[in-house]
Coordinates of C-alpha atoms (C1' of nucleotides) in Angstrom, one line a residue:
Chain E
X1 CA 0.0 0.0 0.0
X2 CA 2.6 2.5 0.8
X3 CA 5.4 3.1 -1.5
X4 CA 8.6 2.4 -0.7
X5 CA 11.0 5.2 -0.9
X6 CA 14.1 5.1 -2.7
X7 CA 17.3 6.5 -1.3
X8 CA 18.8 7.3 -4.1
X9 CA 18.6 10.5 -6.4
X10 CA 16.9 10.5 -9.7
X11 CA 19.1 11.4 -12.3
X12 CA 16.4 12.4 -14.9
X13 CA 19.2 13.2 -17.0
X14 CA 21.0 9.8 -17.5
X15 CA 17.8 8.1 -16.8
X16 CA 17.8 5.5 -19.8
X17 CA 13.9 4.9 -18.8
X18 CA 12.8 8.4 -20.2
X19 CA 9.0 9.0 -21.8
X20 CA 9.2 10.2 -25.7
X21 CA 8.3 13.6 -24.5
X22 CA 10.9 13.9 -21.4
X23 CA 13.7 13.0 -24.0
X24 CA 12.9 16.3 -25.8
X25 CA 13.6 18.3 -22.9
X26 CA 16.5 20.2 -22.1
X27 CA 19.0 19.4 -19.8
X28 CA 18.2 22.6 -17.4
X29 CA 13.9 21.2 -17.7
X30 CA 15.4 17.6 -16.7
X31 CA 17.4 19.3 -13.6
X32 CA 14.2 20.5 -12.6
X33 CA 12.3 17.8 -13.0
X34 CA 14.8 16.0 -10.5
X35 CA 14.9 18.5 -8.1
X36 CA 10.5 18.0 -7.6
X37 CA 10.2 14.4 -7.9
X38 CA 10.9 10.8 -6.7
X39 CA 11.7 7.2 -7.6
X40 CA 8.9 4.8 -5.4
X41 CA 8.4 1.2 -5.9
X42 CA 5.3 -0.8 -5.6
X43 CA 4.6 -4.7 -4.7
X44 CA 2.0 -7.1 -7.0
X45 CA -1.4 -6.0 -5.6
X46 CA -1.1 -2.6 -3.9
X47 CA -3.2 0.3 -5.1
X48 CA -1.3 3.3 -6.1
X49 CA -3.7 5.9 -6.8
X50 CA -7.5 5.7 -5.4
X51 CA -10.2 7.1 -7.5
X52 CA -11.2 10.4 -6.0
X53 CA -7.6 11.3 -4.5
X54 CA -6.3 14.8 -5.2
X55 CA -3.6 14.8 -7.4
X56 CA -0.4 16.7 -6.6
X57 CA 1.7 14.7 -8.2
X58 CA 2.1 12.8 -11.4
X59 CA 2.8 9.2 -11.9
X60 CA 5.6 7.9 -14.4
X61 CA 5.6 4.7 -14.6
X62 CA 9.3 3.0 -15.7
X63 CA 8.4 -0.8 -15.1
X64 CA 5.8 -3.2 -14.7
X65 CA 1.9 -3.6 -15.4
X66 CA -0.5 -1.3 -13.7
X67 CA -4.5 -1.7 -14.3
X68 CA -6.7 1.2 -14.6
X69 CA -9.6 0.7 -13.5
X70 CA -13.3 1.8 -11.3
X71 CA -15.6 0.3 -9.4
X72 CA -19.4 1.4 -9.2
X73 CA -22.2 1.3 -6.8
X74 CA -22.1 -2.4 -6.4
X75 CA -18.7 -3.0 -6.0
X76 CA -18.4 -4.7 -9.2
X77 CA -15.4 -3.2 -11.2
X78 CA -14.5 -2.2 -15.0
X79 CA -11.1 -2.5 -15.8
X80 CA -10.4 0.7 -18.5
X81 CA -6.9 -0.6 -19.5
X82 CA -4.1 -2.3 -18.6
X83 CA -0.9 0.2 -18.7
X84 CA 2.5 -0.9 -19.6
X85 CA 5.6 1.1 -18.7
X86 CA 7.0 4.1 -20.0
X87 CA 3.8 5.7 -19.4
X88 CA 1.5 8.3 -17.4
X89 CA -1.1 8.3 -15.4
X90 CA -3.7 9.7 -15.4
X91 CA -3.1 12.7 -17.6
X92 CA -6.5 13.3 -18.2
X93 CA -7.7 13.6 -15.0
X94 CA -4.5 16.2 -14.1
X95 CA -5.8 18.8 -16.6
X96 CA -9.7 18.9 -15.6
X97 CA -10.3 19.1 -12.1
X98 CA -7.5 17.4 -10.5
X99 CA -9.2 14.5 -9.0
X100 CA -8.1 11.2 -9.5
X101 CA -11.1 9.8 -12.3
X102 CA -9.7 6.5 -11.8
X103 CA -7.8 4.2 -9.4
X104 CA -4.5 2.5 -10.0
X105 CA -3.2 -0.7 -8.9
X106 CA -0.2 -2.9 -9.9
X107 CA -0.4 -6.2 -11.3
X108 CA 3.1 -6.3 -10.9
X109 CA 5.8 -5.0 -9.1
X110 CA 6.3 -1.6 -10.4
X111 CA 8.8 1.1 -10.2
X112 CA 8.0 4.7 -11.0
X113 CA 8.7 8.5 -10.5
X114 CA 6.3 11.2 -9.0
X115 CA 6.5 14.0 -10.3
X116 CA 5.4 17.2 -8.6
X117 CA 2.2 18.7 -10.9
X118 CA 3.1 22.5 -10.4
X119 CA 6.3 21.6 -12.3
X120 CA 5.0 19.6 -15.2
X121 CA 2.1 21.9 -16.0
X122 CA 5.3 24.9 -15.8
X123 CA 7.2 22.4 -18.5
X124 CA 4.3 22.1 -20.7
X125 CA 3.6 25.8 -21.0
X126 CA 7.3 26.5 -21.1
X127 CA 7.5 24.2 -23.4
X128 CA 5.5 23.8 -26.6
X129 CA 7.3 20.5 -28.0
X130 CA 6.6 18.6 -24.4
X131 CA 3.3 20.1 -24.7
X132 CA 2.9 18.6 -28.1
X133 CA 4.9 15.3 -27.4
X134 CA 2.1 14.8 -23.8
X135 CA -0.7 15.6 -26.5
X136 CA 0.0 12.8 -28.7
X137 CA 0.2 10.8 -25.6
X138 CA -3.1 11.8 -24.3
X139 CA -4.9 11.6 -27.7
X140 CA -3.9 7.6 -27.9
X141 CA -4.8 6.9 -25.0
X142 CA -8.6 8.5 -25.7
X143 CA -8.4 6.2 -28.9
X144 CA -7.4 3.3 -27.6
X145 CA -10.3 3.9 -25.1
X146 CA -12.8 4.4 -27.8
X147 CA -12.0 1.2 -29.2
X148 CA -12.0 -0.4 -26.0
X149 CA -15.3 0.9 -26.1
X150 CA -16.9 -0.4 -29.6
X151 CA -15.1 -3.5 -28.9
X152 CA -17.7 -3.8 -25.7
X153 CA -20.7 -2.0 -26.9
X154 CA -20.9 -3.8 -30.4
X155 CA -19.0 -7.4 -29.9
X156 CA -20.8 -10.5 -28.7
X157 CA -18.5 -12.4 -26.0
X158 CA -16.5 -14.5 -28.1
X159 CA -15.1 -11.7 -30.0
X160 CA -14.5 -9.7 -27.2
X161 CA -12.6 -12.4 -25.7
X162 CA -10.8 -13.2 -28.9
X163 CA -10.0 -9.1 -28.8
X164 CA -8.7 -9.0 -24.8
X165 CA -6.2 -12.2 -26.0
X166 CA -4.6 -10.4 -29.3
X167 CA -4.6 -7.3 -27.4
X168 CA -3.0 -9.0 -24.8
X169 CA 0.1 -11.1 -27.1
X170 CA 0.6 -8.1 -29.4
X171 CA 0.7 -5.0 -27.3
X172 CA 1.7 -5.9 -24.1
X173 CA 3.5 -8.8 -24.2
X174 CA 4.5 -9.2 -27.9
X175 CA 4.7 -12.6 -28.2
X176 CA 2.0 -15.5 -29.0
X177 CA 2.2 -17.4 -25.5
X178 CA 2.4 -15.2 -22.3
X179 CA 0.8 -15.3 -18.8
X180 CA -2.5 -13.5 -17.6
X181 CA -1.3 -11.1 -14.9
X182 CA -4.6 -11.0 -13.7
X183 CA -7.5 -14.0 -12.5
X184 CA -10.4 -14.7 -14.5
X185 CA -12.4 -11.9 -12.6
X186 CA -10.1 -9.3 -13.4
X187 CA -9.8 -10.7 -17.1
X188 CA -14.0 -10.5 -17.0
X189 CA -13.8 -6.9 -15.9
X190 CA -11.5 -5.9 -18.0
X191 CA -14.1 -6.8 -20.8
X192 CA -17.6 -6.5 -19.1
X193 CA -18.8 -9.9 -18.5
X194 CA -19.6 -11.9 -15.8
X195 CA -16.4 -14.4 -14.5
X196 CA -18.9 -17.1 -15.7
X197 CA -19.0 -16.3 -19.4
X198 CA -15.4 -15.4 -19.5
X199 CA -14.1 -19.1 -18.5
X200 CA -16.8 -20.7 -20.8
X201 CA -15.4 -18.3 -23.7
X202 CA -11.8 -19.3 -22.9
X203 CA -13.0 -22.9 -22.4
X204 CA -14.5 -23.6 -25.7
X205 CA -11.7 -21.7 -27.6
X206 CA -9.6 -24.6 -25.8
X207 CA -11.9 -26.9 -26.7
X208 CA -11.7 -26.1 -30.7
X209 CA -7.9 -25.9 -30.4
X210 CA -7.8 -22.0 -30.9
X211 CA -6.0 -21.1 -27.4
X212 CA -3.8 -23.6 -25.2
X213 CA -4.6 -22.7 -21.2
X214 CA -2.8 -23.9 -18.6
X215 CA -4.2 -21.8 -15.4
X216 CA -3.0 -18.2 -16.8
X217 CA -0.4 -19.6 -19.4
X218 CA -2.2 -19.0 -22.6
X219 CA -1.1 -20.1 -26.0
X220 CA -2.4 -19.0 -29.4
X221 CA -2.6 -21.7 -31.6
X222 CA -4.5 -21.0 -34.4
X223 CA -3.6 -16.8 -34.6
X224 CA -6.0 -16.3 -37.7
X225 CA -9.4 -18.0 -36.5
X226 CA -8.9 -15.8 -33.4
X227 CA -8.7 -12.6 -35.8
X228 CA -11.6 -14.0 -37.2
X229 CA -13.1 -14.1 -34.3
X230 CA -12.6 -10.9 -32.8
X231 CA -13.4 -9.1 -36.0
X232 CA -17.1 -10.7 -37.1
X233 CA -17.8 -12.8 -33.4
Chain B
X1 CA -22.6 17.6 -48.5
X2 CA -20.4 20.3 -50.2
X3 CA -20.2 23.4 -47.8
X4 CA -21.2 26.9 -48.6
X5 CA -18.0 28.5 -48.4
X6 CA -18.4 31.9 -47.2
X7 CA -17.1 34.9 -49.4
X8 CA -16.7 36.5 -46.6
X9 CA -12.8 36.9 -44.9
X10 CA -12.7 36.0 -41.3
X11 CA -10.8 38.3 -39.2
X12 CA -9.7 36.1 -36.0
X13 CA -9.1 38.9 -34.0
X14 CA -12.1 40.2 -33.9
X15 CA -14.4 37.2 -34.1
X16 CA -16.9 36.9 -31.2
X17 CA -16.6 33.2 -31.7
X18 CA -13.5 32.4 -30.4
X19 CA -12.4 29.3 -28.6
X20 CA -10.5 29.3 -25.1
X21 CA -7.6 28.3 -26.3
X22 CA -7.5 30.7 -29.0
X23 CA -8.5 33.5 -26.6
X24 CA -4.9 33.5 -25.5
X25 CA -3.3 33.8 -28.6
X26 CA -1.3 36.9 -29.8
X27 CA -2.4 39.2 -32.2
X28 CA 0.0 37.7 -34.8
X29 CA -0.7 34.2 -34.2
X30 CA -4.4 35.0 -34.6
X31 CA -3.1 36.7 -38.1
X32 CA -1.3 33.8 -38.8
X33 CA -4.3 31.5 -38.2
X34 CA -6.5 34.3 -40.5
X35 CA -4.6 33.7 -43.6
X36 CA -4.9 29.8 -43.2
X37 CA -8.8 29.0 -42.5
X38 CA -11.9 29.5 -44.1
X39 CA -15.5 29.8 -42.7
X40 CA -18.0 27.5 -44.0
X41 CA -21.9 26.7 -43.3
X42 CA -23.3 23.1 -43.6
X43 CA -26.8 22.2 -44.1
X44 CA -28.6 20.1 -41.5
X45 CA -28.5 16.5 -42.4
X46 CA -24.8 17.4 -44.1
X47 CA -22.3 14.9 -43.6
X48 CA -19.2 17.3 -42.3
X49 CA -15.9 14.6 -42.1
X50 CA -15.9 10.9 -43.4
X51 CA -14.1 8.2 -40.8
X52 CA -11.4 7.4 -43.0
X53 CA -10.6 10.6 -44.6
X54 CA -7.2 12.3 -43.8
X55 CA -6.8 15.6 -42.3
X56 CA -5.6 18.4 -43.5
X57 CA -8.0 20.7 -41.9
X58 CA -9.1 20.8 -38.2
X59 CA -12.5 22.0 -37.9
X60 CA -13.9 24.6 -35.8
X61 CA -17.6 24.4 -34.7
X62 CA -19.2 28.3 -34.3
X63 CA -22.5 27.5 -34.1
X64 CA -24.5 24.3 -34.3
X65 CA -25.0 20.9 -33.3
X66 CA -23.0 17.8 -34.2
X67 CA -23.1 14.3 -34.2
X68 CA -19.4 12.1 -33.7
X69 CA -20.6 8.6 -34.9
X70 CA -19.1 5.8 -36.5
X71 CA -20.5 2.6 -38.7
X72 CA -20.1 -0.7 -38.7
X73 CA -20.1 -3.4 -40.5
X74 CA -23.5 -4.5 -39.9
X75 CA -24.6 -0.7 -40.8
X76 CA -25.3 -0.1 -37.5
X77 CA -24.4 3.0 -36.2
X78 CA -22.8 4.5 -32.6
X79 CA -22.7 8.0 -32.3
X80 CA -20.0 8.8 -29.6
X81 CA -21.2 12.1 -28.6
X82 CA -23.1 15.4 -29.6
X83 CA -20.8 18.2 -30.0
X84 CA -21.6 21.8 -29.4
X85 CA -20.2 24.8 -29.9
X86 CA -16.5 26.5 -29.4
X87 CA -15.3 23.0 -30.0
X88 CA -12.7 21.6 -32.4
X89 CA -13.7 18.5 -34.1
X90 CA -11.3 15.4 -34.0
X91 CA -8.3 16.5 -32.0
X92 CA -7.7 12.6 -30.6
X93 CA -7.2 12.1 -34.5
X94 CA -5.0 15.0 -35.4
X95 CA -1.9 13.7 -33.0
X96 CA -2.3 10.3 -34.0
X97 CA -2.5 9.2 -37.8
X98 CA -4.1 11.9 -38.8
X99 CA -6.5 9.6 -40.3
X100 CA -10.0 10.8 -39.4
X101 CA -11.4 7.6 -36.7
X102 CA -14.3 9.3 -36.5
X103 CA -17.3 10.9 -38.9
X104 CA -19.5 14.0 -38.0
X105 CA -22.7 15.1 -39.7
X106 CA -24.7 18.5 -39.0
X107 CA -27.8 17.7 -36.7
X108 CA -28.6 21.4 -37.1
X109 CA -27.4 24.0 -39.4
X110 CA -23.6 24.7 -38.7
X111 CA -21.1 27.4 -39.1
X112 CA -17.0 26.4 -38.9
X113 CA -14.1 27.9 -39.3
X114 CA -11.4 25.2 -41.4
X115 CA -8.0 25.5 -39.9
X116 CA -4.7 24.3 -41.3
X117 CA -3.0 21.7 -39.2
X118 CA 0.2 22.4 -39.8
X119 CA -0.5 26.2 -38.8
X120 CA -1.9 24.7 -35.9
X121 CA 0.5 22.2 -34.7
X122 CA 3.3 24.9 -35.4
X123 CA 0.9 27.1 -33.4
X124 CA 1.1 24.3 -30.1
X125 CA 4.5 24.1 -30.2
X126 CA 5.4 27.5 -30.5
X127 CA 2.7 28.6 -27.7
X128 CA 2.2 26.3 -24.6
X129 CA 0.1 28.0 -22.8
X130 CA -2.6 27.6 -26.4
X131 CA -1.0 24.1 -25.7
X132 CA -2.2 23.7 -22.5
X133 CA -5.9 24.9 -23.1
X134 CA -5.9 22.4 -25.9
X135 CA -4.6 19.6 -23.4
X136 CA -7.5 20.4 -21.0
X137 CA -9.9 20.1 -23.8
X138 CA -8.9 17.0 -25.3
X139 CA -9.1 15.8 -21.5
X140 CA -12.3 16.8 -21.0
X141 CA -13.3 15.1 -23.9
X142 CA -11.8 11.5 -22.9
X143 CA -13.4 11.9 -19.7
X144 CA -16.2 12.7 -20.6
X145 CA -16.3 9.8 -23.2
X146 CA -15.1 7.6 -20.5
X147 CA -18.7 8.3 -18.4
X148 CA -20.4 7.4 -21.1
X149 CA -18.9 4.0 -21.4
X150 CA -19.5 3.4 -17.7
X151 CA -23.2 4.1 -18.8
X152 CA -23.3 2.3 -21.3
X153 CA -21.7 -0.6 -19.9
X154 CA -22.8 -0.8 -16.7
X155 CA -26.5 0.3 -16.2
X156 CA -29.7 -1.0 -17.5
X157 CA -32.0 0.8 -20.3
X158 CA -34.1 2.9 -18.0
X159 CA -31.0 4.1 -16.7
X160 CA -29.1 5.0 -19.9
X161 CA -32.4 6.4 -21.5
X162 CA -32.6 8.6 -18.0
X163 CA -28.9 9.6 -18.4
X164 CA -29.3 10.7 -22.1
X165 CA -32.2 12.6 -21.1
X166 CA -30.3 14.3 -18.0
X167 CA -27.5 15.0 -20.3
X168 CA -29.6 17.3 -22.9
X169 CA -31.4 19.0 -20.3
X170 CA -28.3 19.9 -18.6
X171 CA -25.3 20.1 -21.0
X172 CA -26.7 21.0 -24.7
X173 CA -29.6 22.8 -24.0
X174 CA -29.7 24.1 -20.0
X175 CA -33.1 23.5 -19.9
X176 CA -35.6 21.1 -18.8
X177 CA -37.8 21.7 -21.9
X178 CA -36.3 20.5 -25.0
X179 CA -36.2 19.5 -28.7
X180 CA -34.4 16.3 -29.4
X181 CA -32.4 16.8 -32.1
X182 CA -32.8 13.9 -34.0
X183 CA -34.7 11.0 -34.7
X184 CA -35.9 8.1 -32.3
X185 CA -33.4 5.7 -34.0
X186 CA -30.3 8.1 -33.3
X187 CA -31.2 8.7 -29.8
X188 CA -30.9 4.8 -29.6
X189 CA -27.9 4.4 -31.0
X190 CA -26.2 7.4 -28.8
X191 CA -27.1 5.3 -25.9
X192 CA -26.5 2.0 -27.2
X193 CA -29.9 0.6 -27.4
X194 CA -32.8 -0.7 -29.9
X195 CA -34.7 1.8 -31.5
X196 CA -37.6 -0.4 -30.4
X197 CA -36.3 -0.3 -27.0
X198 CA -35.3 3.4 -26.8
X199 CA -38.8 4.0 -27.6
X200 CA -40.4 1.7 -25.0
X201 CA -38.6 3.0 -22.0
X202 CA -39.6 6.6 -23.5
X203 CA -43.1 5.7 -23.3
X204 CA -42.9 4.3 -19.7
X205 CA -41.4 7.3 -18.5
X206 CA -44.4 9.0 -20.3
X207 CA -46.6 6.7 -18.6
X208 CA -45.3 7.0 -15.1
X209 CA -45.7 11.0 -15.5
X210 CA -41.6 10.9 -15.5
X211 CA -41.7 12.6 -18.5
X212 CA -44.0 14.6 -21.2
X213 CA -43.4 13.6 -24.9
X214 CA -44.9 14.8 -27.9
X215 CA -42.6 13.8 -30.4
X216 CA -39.4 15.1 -30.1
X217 CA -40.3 17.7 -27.7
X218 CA -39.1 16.5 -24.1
X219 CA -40.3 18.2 -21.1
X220 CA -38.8 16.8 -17.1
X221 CA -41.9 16.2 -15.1
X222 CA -39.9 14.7 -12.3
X223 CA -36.2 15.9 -12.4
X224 CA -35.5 13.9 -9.0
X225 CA -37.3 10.5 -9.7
X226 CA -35.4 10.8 -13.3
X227 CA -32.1 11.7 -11.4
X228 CA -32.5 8.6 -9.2
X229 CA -33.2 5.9 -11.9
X230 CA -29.7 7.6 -14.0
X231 CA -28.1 6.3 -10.7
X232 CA -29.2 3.2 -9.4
X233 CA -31.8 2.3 -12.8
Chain P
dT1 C1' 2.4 -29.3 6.4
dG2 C1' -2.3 -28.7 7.2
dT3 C1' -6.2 -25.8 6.9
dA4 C1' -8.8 -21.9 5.6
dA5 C1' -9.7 -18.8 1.9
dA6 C1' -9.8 -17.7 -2.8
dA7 C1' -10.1 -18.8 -7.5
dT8 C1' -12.0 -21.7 -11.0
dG9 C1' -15.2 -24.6 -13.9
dT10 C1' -19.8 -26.0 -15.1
dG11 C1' -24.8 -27.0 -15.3
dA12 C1' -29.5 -25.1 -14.6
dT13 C1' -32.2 -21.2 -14.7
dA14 C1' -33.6 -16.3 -14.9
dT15 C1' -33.3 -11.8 -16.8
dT16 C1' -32.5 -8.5 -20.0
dT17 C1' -32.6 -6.9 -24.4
dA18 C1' -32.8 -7.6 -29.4
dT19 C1' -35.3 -9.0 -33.3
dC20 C1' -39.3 -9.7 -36.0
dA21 C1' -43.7 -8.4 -37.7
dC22 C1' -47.0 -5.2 -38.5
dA23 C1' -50.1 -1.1 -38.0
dC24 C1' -50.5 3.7 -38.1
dG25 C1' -49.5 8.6 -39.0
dA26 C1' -46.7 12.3 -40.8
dA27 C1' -43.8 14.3 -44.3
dG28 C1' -42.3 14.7 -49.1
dA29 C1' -42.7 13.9 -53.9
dT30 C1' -45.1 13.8 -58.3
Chain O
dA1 C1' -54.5 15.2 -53.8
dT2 C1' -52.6 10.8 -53.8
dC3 C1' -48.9 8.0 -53.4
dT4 C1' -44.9 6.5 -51.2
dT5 C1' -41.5 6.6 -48.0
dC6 C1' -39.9 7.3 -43.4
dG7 C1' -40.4 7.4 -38.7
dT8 C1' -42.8 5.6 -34.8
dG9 C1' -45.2 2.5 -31.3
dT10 C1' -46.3 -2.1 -29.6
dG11 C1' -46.9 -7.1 -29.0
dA12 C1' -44.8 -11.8 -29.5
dT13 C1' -40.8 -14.2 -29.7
dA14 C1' -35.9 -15.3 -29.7
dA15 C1' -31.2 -14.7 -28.4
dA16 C1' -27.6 -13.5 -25.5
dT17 C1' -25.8 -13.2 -21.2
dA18 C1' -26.1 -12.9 -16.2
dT19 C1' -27.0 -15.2 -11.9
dC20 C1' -27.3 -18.9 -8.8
dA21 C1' -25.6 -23.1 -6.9
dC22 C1' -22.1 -26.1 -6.0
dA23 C1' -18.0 -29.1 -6.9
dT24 C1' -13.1 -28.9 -7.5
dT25 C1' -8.7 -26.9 -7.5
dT26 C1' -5.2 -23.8 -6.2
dT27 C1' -3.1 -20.5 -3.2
dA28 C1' -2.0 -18.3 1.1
dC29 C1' -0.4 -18.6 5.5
dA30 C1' -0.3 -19.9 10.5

DNA sequence: TGTAAAATGTGATATTTATCACACGAAGAT
DNA sequence: ATCTTCGTGTGATAAATATCACATTTTACA
């Protein structure tokens, strides 16, 4: 739950774990940076950010897998994404009202910077290239979302399954067999179904030879059914 | 389809119509911005920007009402959101690929302003505090795109079809008396619904004195009842 | 290592919402 | 003015998915 502090000093400078827009900043900006903000680590499991927090300073995160994600009246939860590292948080929420929109937690353990607000709002208006660099960030992010969104509003379940898996081997992890970093509730929230239909989903895909599962080890096996899947399913 | 493009030269300094963003521009910048846009009108019904098409003008809404939609395959259609004025149309797209991933048609008649996207990507990194007002609003737009996937994906019809209504009243028109701008089947597929369903839970609010309908014309009969069932409906 | 708690898989059933079919009225076109 | 098309409301039915109940497996931890 509660970060642990590293000693040592944050060289933003040499830091080889830079965003795209940081690396466009000058070394004086990147002094600055260092001077307001702080290496933290997180463990598997704890929540980083709760939904509703005040924000006064920004994540960055440099490793690990973090889920975004909310949870409504009846303490069932939607997972919005799953973030991967060199990454943000919560940018949106920073320039409206400054209220954390979503929570945080990591899947894995996680190391990141904070970064005092005050300082990277000064960088972006100091700095039109950041500014423009944070902009393309934000705008993926909102379109990824949005097809996060179609994916759910328009797909039956087996294509939204058959989506969550490529999404899973070919932006996160790259590869065509990888583990889950999440159970089978957590994969259902991620998606909007019940835990129910999401293991009969991954069941019969098993069953017709498409995926290989082994607890969270998945397997794709037959990579072009499954894109046939996800697109008309 | 085609706009009506007006003979007339706008003179950004002095328009009335001005966005926030541009409101901090300098005289020069708004010169520059002058000599590379064009006001235009669209008819209602006009379809304004193809998903598809590639930009190389970012659109300025003065006046009107507009639907962000996209089709798919089955012809069915999702409209993301109504947009009103003092908006820029499609700024998620304009970092990104620059491939339009949305389309926009005129619900009402419309009057824009076409702006140059080089002019104003050179205009965002040359000015971060325009930079930062732009940030805010693309924010503002993934959030609010974000509530209406958590009520789409996580309530029930009578709630949506409350939240929609809620959402006219308040936002586009600030009243509790209102014209629905467009047809039953739209207002379904705003929210996600039938048409046939849309227009059921329309009629039971009707019936339960929730609501009076004639038409398009919406009146709130019971603004707390209709506030509750947005919440736990 | 043993035991409790959590996660998972699966059948039966219930609920929600879409689809189909059709009647009716209003708006446009000739 | 009449014809046609489009938008709308409504009942009957079908499809999709959630919920419930429970057995089984895995994990956590004392």
């Amino acid at each position: 739950m509660i970060p642990d502090f590293s000693p040592v000093l944050n060289a933003c400078r040499d830091c080889s774990e830079k965003s795209c827009a940081a690396a466009i900043l000058h070394v004086k900006e990147l002094d600055q940076i260092r001077e307001n903000s702080r290496a933290a680590t997180f463990r598997k499991g704890d929540i980083m950010v709760h939904a509703g927090s005040m924000t006064s300073h920004i994540i960055y995160l440099k490793s690990g897998l973090v889920k975004e994600y909310v949870k409504s009246a009846n303490d069932s939860e939607q997972i919005l994404q799953i973030v991967s590292k060199f990454t943000y948080l919560g940018l949106p929420s920073l320039f409206g009202d400054r209220v954390n929109h979503y929570s945080y937690a990591a899947l894995t353990d996680v190391t990141v910077c904070y970064i005092d607000v005050n300082i990277f709002n000064q960088l972006i208006r100091d700095n039109g290239n950041f500014a423009y660099e944070i902009l393309v960030s934000v705008s993926r992010d909102s379109l990824n979302n949005f097809h996060r969104f179609m994916n759910q509003s328009q797909k039956k379940i087996y294509g939204r399954v058959a989506d969550a898996i490529i999404y899973f081997s070919r932006i996160i992890f790259e590869l065509e067999t990888f583990e889950l970093p999440f159970t089978r509730q957590e994969f259902a929230d991620l998606i909007g179904l019940s835990r129910e239909s999401a293991t009969r989903v991954l069941t019969k895909f098993k069953d017709d030879g498409i995926l290989s599962i082994d607890g969270r080890q998945i397997s794709i096996l037959k990579p072009d059914l499954l894109a046939r899947i996800s697109k008309h399913g």
